Amino acid sequence: MTEAALSNDLPFPHRHLLGMQSLSRGDIERILDLSEGYVDFNRKGGPRRDALSGRTQINLFFENSTRTLTSFELAGKRLGADVINMNTEVSSTKKGETLIDTAMTLNAMHPDILVVRHPDSGAVALLSQKVDCAVVNAGDGKHEHPTQALLDALTIRRRLNRLEGLTVAICGDVAHSRVARSNIHLLNTMGARVRVIAPPTLLPTAVAQLGVEAYTDMRAGLEDVDVVMMLRLQRERMSGAFLPSVREYYHYYGLDHEKLACAKPDALIMHPGPMNRGVEIDTDVADDIHRSVIREQVEMGVAVRMAVLQLLTPQQGNG
Ligand code: ASP
């Protein structure tokens, strides 16, 4: 890996990263190419870089997170930023402060970058209009989770050498999934074919407008796909009954070796985590060392987030 692979001389044409819909193919390729350099950098270990030295990154999470929060924290620290995690359990939001008040308060402390997760769709975009720094959407309600789609794309591109022309099946609770939405936008932009597979109650109402082929029969939907992307059943976002029972869901939509046999023999198995083993995915499939790239997705997450943080803090981002 050369230093040139980690440099960032050209301005990135976006101030924030709020969703995949606003990114061009060139923007996505640029993020993925820079991320490749950070995969090598992270594997080698060694001293942190100083691309974000003197910069302040605040991670403001109004929803639980394991992978995303940890990897944004690591990413910022490996680039030399001062990273602060705002715990909303103990912050003023619990005392009734509104999202905008919180944003304005943090803004007054002059951070350089805010990484925000919020349970409401659109909340992160709203917040970005009120602050002076770069904002990264780390997941807003059912809307978008752009860095997840980017890390998924990096994982696929490294394994299968391309995105264009691949057929990717996104399976499970599509209706409540920001991961699905961001992946659909990214994969469509990059020229992949996207299928979504779900029971009718878990397909989004406007699925036809998403540019995907929709299936309710999992075996038919998995026929000859290159990638199988499983989604968690997001019960925290369901109001009312979407499923007769978890057992029945697993029977029809849980990924096991028998259903997987419909996909291409070397199809990749992905899951954004956290996994519900025995609900949307069988343990043997999740842990299949030949097919499952679930751990690799986590590794790619740190690299992609380093690239995104660097690209959104341009003035000192050249080092
Ligand atoms: N971790 C992902 C998200 O925050 C997926 C999930 O929670 O199921 O959206």
Tab-separated table of C-alpha atoms and ligand atoms in Angstrom:
chain	number	residue	atom	x	y	z
A	1	MET	CA	0.000	0.000	0.000
A	2	THR	CA	1.371	3.393	-0.967
A	3	GLU	CA	0.757	6.713	0.729
A	4	ALA	CA	-0.787	7.849	-2.575
A	5	ALA	CA	-3.513	5.219	-2.114
A	6	LEU	CA	-4.638	7.064	1.020
A	7	SER	CA	-4.407	10.620	-0.270
A	8	ASN	CA	-7.387	12.765	-1.006
A	9	ASP	CA	-6.366	15.599	-3.281
A	10	LEU	CA	-9.567	16.098	-5.255
A	11	PRO	CA	-12.462	17.784	-3.464
A	12	PHE	CA	-15.345	15.414	-2.704
A	13	PRO	CA	-18.504	16.991	-4.163
A	14	HIS	CA	-20.695	16.454	-1.055
A	15	ARG	CA	-20.647	18.161	2.305
A	16	HIS	CA	-22.586	15.417	4.100
A	17	LEU	CA	-23.268	11.725	3.618
A	18	LEU	CA	-26.995	11.406	4.229
A	19	GLY	CA	-27.958	8.650	1.817
A	20	MET	CA	-26.934	6.711	-1.265
A	21	GLN	CA	-29.476	8.325	-3.535
A	22	SER	CA	-27.421	11.487	-3.943
A	23	LEU	CA	-24.153	9.714	-4.821
A	24	SER	CA	-23.030	9.120	-8.405
A	25	ARG	CA	-21.230	6.059	-9.633
A	26	GLY	CA	-17.994	8.069	-9.600
A	27	ASP	CA	-18.539	9.142	-5.971
A	28	ILE	CA	-19.155	5.532	-4.915
A	29	GLU	CA	-16.088	4.269	-6.775
A	30	ARG	CA	-13.981	6.971	-5.175
A	31	ILE	CA	-15.105	5.964	-1.658
A	32	LEU	CA	-14.532	2.274	-2.389
A	33	ASP	CA	-11.073	2.887	-3.904
A	34	LEU	CA	-9.961	4.910	-0.883
A	35	SER	CA	-11.444	2.247	1.426
A	36	GLU	CA	-9.289	-0.412	-0.273
A	37	GLY	CA	-6.222	1.496	0.889
A	38	TYR	CA	-7.578	1.506	4.423
A	39	VAL	CA	-8.220	-2.249	4.388
A	40	ASP	CA	-4.487	-2.752	3.793
A	41	PHE	CA	-3.600	-0.070	6.332
A	42	ASN	CA	-5.751	-1.703	9.027
A	43	ARG	CA	-4.423	-5.188	8.299
A	44	LYS	CA	-0.844	-3.997	8.624
A	45	GLY	CA	-1.473	-2.293	11.965
A	46	GLY	CA	1.005	0.368	12.951
A	47	PRO	CA	0.702	4.012	13.930
A	48	ARG	CA	-2.466	5.992	13.375
A	49	ARG	CA	-2.596	8.434	10.479
A	50	ASP	CA	-3.018	12.155	10.983
A	51	ALA	CA	-5.568	12.946	8.262
A	52	LEU	CA	-8.041	14.043	10.954
A	53	SER	CA	-5.554	15.322	13.473
A	54	GLY	CA	-6.901	18.357	15.333
A	55	ARG	CA	-10.440	17.478	14.188
A	56	THR	CA	-13.334	16.724	16.504
A	57	GLN	CA	-15.777	13.939	15.666
A	58	ILE	CA	-18.919	13.543	17.735
A	59	ASN	CA	-20.857	10.297	17.492
A	60	LEU	CA	-24.445	11.076	18.446
A	61	PHE	CA	-26.438	7.854	18.682
A	62	PHE	CA	-30.105	7.943	19.689
A	63	GLU	CA	-30.456	4.211	18.990
A	64	ASN	CA	-28.433	1.200	20.057
A	65	SER	CA	-25.491	0.133	17.997
A	66	THR	CA	-22.572	-2.242	18.344
A	67	ARG	CA	-20.785	-2.470	15.005
A	68	THR	CA	-21.561	0.973	13.622
A	69	LEU	CA	-20.669	2.988	16.712
A	70	THR	CA	-17.501	1.023	17.447
A	71	SER	CA	-16.280	1.190	13.885
A	72	PHE	CA	-16.936	4.929	13.541
A	73	GLU	CA	-15.035	5.453	16.779
A	74	LEU	CA	-12.127	3.300	15.636
A	75	ALA	CA	-12.128	4.912	12.199
A	76	GLY	CA	-11.902	8.425	13.636
A	77	LYS	CA	-9.194	7.448	16.118
A	78	ARG	CA	-7.095	5.679	13.496
A	79	LEU	CA	-7.141	8.929	11.512
A	80	GLY	CA	-6.064	10.967	14.532
A	81	ALA	CA	-9.392	12.691	15.337
A	82	ASP	CA	-10.595	13.512	18.840
A	83	VAL	CA	-13.657	11.294	19.067
A	84	ILE	CA	-16.488	11.837	21.517
A	85	ASN	CA	-19.374	9.407	21.938
A	86	MET	CA	-22.519	11.135	23.149
A	87	ASN	CA	-24.519	8.783	25.269
A	88	THR	CA	-28.125	9.812	24.759
A	89	GLU	CA	-29.151	7.756	27.799
A	90	VAL	CA	-27.517	10.358	30.025
A	91	SER	CA	-27.712	13.414	27.785
A	92	SER	CA	-30.248	16.228	27.871
A	93	THR	CA	-32.415	14.540	25.258
A	94	LYS	CA	-33.685	12.422	28.137
A	95	LYS	CA	-34.609	15.663	29.910
A	96	GLY	CA	-36.799	16.723	26.989
A	97	GLU	CA	-34.347	18.639	24.800
A	98	THR	CA	-35.369	18.387	21.158
A	99	LEU	CA	-33.154	16.976	18.461
A	100	ILE	CA	-32.615	20.449	17.022
A	101	ASP	CA	-31.688	21.926	20.416
A	102	THR	CA	-29.175	19.137	20.870
A	103	ALA	CA	-27.775	19.784	17.401
A	104	MET	CA	-27.449	23.522	18.043
A	105	THR	CA	-25.768	22.883	21.396
A	106	LEU	CA	-23.216	20.576	19.827
A	107	ASN	CA	-22.758	22.978	16.921
A	108	ALA	CA	-21.757	25.714	19.371
A	109	MET	CA	-18.788	23.519	20.357
A	110	HIS	CA	-17.518	23.585	16.738
A	111	PRO	CA	-17.148	19.920	15.913
A	112	ASP	CA	-15.813	19.048	12.451
A	113	ILE	CA	-17.978	16.029	11.905
A	114	LEU	CA	-21.147	14.645	13.456
A	115	VAL	CA	-22.032	10.981	13.012
A	116	VAL	CA	-25.718	10.575	13.833
A	117	ARG	CA	-28.087	7.650	14.307
A	118	HIS	CA	-31.743	8.340	15.003
A	119	PRO	CA	-34.942	6.233	15.068
A	120	ASP	CA	-36.856	8.689	12.840
A	121	SER	CA	-36.490	8.688	9.054
A	122	GLY	CA	-35.319	12.111	7.890
A	123	ALA	CA	-34.059	13.241	11.317
A	124	VAL	CA	-30.399	13.222	10.273
A	125	ALA	CA	-31.068	15.299	7.143
A	126	LEU	CA	-32.999	17.808	9.253
A	127	LEU	CA	-30.140	18.030	11.725
A	128	SER	CA	-27.628	18.556	8.895
A	129	GLN	CA	-29.467	21.744	7.902
A	130	LYS	CA	-28.920	23.247	11.348
A	131	VAL	CA	-25.200	22.697	11.879
A	132	ASP	CA	-22.027	24.021	10.279
A	133	CYS	CA	-20.067	20.774	10.136
A	134	ALA	CA	-20.185	17.641	7.999
A	135	VAL	CA	-22.881	15.129	8.994
A	136	VAL	CA	-22.822	11.384	8.382
A	137	ASN	CA	-26.031	9.396	8.582
A	138	ALA	CA	-25.313	6.278	10.655
A	139	GLY	CA	-28.900	5.052	10.171
A	140	ASP	CA	-32.161	7.011	10.318
A	141	GLY	CA	-35.300	4.985	10.989
A	142	LYS	CA	-36.359	2.937	7.973
A	143	HIS	CA	-34.766	5.393	5.569
A	144	GLU	CA	-31.027	4.949	4.882
A	145	HIS	CA	-27.791	3.563	6.278
A	146	PRO	CA	-25.305	4.634	3.624
A	147	THR	CA	-22.050	3.398	5.166
A	148	GLN	CA	-23.591	-0.087	5.516
A	149	ALA	CA	-24.312	-0.164	1.777
A	150	LEU	CA	-20.776	1.051	1.035
A	151	LEU	CA	-19.181	-1.623	3.227
A	152	ASP	CA	-21.399	-4.252	1.639
A	153	ALA	CA	-20.339	-3.063	-1.818
A	154	LEU	CA	-16.672	-3.148	-0.831
A	155	THR	CA	-17.063	-6.709	0.475
A	156	ILE	CA	-18.756	-7.858	-2.733
A	157	ARG	CA	-16.321	-6.037	-5.026
A	158	ARG	CA	-13.293	-7.547	-3.294
A	159	ARG	CA	-14.751	-11.079	-3.445
A	160	LEU	CA	-16.329	-11.042	-6.911
A	161	ASN	CA	-14.196	-8.293	-8.524
A	162	ARG	CA	-17.165	-6.239	-9.709
A	163	LEU	CA	-20.647	-4.986	-8.923
A	164	GLU	CA	-21.923	-4.360	-12.433
A	165	GLY	CA	-23.914	-7.250	-13.879
A	166	LEU	CA	-24.251	-9.162	-10.591
A	167	THR	CA	-27.639	-10.323	-9.310
A	168	VAL	CA	-28.129	-9.587	-5.617
A	169	ALA	CA	-31.069	-10.889	-3.565
A	170	ILE	CA	-32.019	-8.853	-0.486
A	171	CYS	CA	-34.170	-11.091	1.707
A	172	GLY	CA	-36.388	-10.671	4.722
A	173	ASP	CA	-37.771	-7.621	6.460
A	174	VAL	CA	-37.303	-5.221	3.530
A	175	ALA	CA	-40.154	-2.958	4.646
A	176	HIS	CA	-38.428	-1.858	7.858
A	177	SER	CA	-34.854	-1.926	6.598
A	178	ARG	CA	-32.687	1.129	5.969
A	179	VAL	CA	-29.942	-1.320	4.977
A	180	ALA	CA	-32.114	-2.620	2.134
A	181	ARG	CA	-32.964	0.875	0.906
A	182	SER	CA	-29.346	2.066	0.828
A	183	ASN	CA	-28.188	-1.141	-0.838
A	184	ILE	CA	-30.909	-0.918	-3.480
A	185	HIS	CA	-29.835	2.621	-4.425
A	186	LEU	CA	-26.148	1.747	-4.478
A	187	LEU	CA	-26.519	-1.491	-6.417
A	188	ASN	CA	-28.831	0.110	-8.986
A	189	THR	CA	-26.367	2.974	-9.481
A	190	MET	CA	-23.529	0.498	-9.966
A	191	GLY	CA	-25.402	-1.549	-12.564
A	192	ALA	CA	-26.261	-4.633	-10.492
A	193	ARG	CA	-29.668	-6.344	-10.677
A	194	VAL	CA	-31.532	-6.303	-7.401
A	195	ARG	CA	-34.199	-8.725	-6.229
A	196	VAL	CA	-36.061	-8.358	-2.966
A	197	ILE	CA	-37.573	-11.425	-1.324
A	198	ALA	CA	-40.091	-11.120	1.513
A	199	PRO	CA	-43.542	-12.126	2.670
A	200	PRO	CA	-46.113	-9.679	1.223
A	201	THR	CA	-46.487	-7.978	4.624
A	202	LEU	CA	-42.766	-7.176	4.747
A	203	LEU	CA	-42.426	-5.742	1.240
A	204	PRO	CA	-42.474	-1.930	1.098
A	205	THR	CA	-45.705	-0.540	-0.344
A	206	ALA	CA	-43.973	1.294	-3.209
A	207	VAL	CA	-41.655	-1.596	-4.042
A	208	ALA	CA	-42.259	-1.209	-7.786
A	209	GLN	CA	-40.736	2.275	-7.682
A	210	LEU	CA	-37.480	1.039	-6.160
A	211	GLY	CA	-36.163	-0.471	-9.378
A	212	VAL	CA	-36.100	-4.051	-8.065
A	213	GLU	CA	-37.766	-7.358	-8.880
A	214	ALA	CA	-39.954	-8.469	-5.963
A	215	TYR	CA	-40.471	-12.123	-4.958
A	216	THR	CA	-42.548	-13.694	-2.222
A	217	ASP	CA	-41.223	-17.202	-2.937
A	218	MET	CA	-37.693	-17.455	-1.580
A	219	ARG	CA	-36.566	-20.363	-3.736
A	220	ALA	CA	-37.677	-18.617	-6.931
A	221	GLY	CA	-36.043	-15.360	-5.830
A	222	LEU	CA	-32.726	-17.047	-5.033
A	223	GLU	CA	-32.482	-18.782	-8.416
A	224	ASP	CA	-28.966	-18.149	-9.788
A	225	VAL	CA	-28.147	-15.107	-7.671
A	226	ASP	CA	-24.518	-14.115	-7.005
A	227	VAL	CA	-25.141	-12.636	-3.565
A	228	VAL	CA	-27.680	-13.416	-0.838
A	229	MET	CA	-28.085	-10.522	1.572
A	230	MET	CA	-30.162	-11.428	4.622
A	231	LEU	CA	-31.914	-8.858	6.811
A	232	ARG	CA	-32.802	-8.932	10.478
A	233	LEU	CA	-36.465	-9.082	11.450
A	234	GLN	CA	-36.809	-5.570	12.920
A	235	ARG	CA	-39.477	-6.188	15.497
A	236	GLU	CA	-38.752	-2.869	17.210
A	237	ARG	CA	-40.066	-1.089	14.095
A	238	MET	CA	-43.188	-3.218	13.681
A	239	SER	CA	-46.462	-1.961	15.049
A	240	GLY	CA	-49.015	-4.724	14.867
A	241	ALA	CA	-48.758	-8.259	13.539
A	242	PHE	CA	-46.685	-8.701	10.397
A	243	LEU	CA	-46.057	-12.437	10.824
A	244	PRO	CA	-48.124	-15.417	11.931
A	245	SER	CA	-45.141	-16.790	13.890
A	246	VAL	CA	-41.358	-16.727	13.939
A	247	ARG	CA	-41.320	-20.487	13.332
A	248	GLU	CA	-43.345	-20.119	10.175
A	249	TYR	CA	-41.166	-17.210	9.052
A	250	TYR	CA	-38.048	-19.346	9.433
A	251	HIS	CA	-39.680	-22.168	7.504
A	252	TYR	CA	-40.461	-19.978	4.483
A	253	TYR	CA	-37.829	-17.232	4.637
A	254	GLY	CA	-34.988	-18.407	6.893
A	255	LEU	CA	-31.811	-19.031	4.893
A	256	ASP	CA	-30.716	-22.648	5.257
A	257	HIS	CA	-28.532	-24.819	3.026
A	258	GLU	CA	-31.556	-26.238	1.272
A	259	LYS	CA	-32.829	-22.836	0.074
A	260	LEU	CA	-29.297	-21.608	-0.546
A	261	ALA	CA	-28.865	-24.438	-3.083
A	262	CYS	CA	-31.067	-22.386	-5.465
A	263	ALA	CA	-28.425	-19.628	-5.659
A	264	LYS	CA	-25.190	-19.923	-7.657
A	265	PRO	CA	-22.868	-22.530	-6.115
A	266	ASP	CA	-20.392	-19.860	-5.003
A	267	ALA	CA	-22.955	-17.198	-4.011
A	268	LEU	CA	-21.868	-15.002	-1.104
A	269	ILE	CA	-23.897	-14.939	2.127
A	270	MET	CA	-24.177	-11.559	3.826
A	271	HIS	CA	-25.915	-10.124	6.887
A	272	PRO	CA	-25.491	-6.612	8.328
A	273	GLY	CA	-25.867	-7.817	11.927
A	274	PRO	CA	-27.083	-8.217	14.527
A	275	MET	CA	-28.202	-11.692	13.436
A	276	ASN	CA	-31.188	-13.569	14.775
A	277	ARG	CA	-29.886	-17.110	14.361
A	278	GLY	CA	-32.670	-19.570	13.696
A	279	VAL	CA	-35.031	-16.742	12.680
A	280	GLU	CA	-33.740	-15.259	9.407
A	281	ILE	CA	-30.608	-17.374	9.065
A	282	ASP	CA	-29.516	-20.852	10.034
A	283	THR	CA	-26.397	-21.030	12.211
A	284	ASP	CA	-24.569	-23.415	9.846
A	285	VAL	CA	-25.114	-21.049	6.931
A	286	ALA	CA	-24.073	-17.969	8.920
A	287	ASP	CA	-20.849	-19.705	9.991
A	288	ASP	CA	-20.062	-21.390	6.657
A	289	ILE	CA	-16.430	-20.378	6.193
A	290	HIS	CA	-16.582	-20.915	2.433
A	291	ARG	CA	-19.641	-18.834	1.687
A	292	SER	CA	-20.382	-16.442	4.542
A	293	VAL	CA	-18.627	-13.049	4.468
A	294	ILE	CA	-20.397	-11.687	7.545
A	295	ARG	CA	-17.185	-11.150	9.547
A	296	GLU	CA	-15.514	-9.572	6.533
A	297	GLN	CA	-18.377	-7.072	6.323
A	298	VAL	CA	-17.492	-5.913	9.828
A	299	GLU	CA	-13.827	-5.483	8.839
A	300	MET	CA	-14.801	-3.524	5.709
A	301	GLY	CA	-16.942	-1.264	7.893
A	302	VAL	CA	-13.921	0.294	9.576
A	303	ALA	CA	-12.143	0.912	6.257
A	304	VAL	CA	-15.193	2.447	4.580
A	305	ARG	CA	-15.840	4.729	7.563
A	306	MET	CA	-12.214	5.900	7.517
A	307	ALA	CA	-12.590	6.776	3.833
A	308	VAL	CA	-15.876	8.610	4.401
A	309	LEU	CA	-14.534	10.618	7.358
A	310	GLN	CA	-11.474	11.605	5.362
A	311	LEU	CA	-13.419	12.629	2.257
A	312	LEU	CA	-15.824	14.795	4.266
A	313	THR	CA	-13.067	16.730	6.062
A	314	PRO	CA	-11.170	17.994	3.040
A	315	GLN	CA	-8.953	20.858	4.234
A	316	GLN	CA	-6.700	18.745	6.391
A	317	GLY	CA	-7.659	15.508	4.687
A	318	ASN	CA	-4.707	15.379	2.348
A	319	GLY	CA	-2.184	13.954	4.744
B	1	ASP	N1	-27.363	-2.793	12.040
B	1	ASP	C1	-28.253	-2.500	10.952
B	1	ASP	C2	-29.008	-1.212	11.183
B	1	ASP	O1	-28.697	-0.493	12.105
B	1	ASP	C3	-29.169	-3.630	10.649
B	1	ASP	C4	-30.103	-4.040	11.752
B	1	ASP	O2	-30.136	-3.427	12.820
B	1	ASP	O3	-30.817	-5.011	11.513
B	1	ASP	O4	-29.895	-0.897	10.431
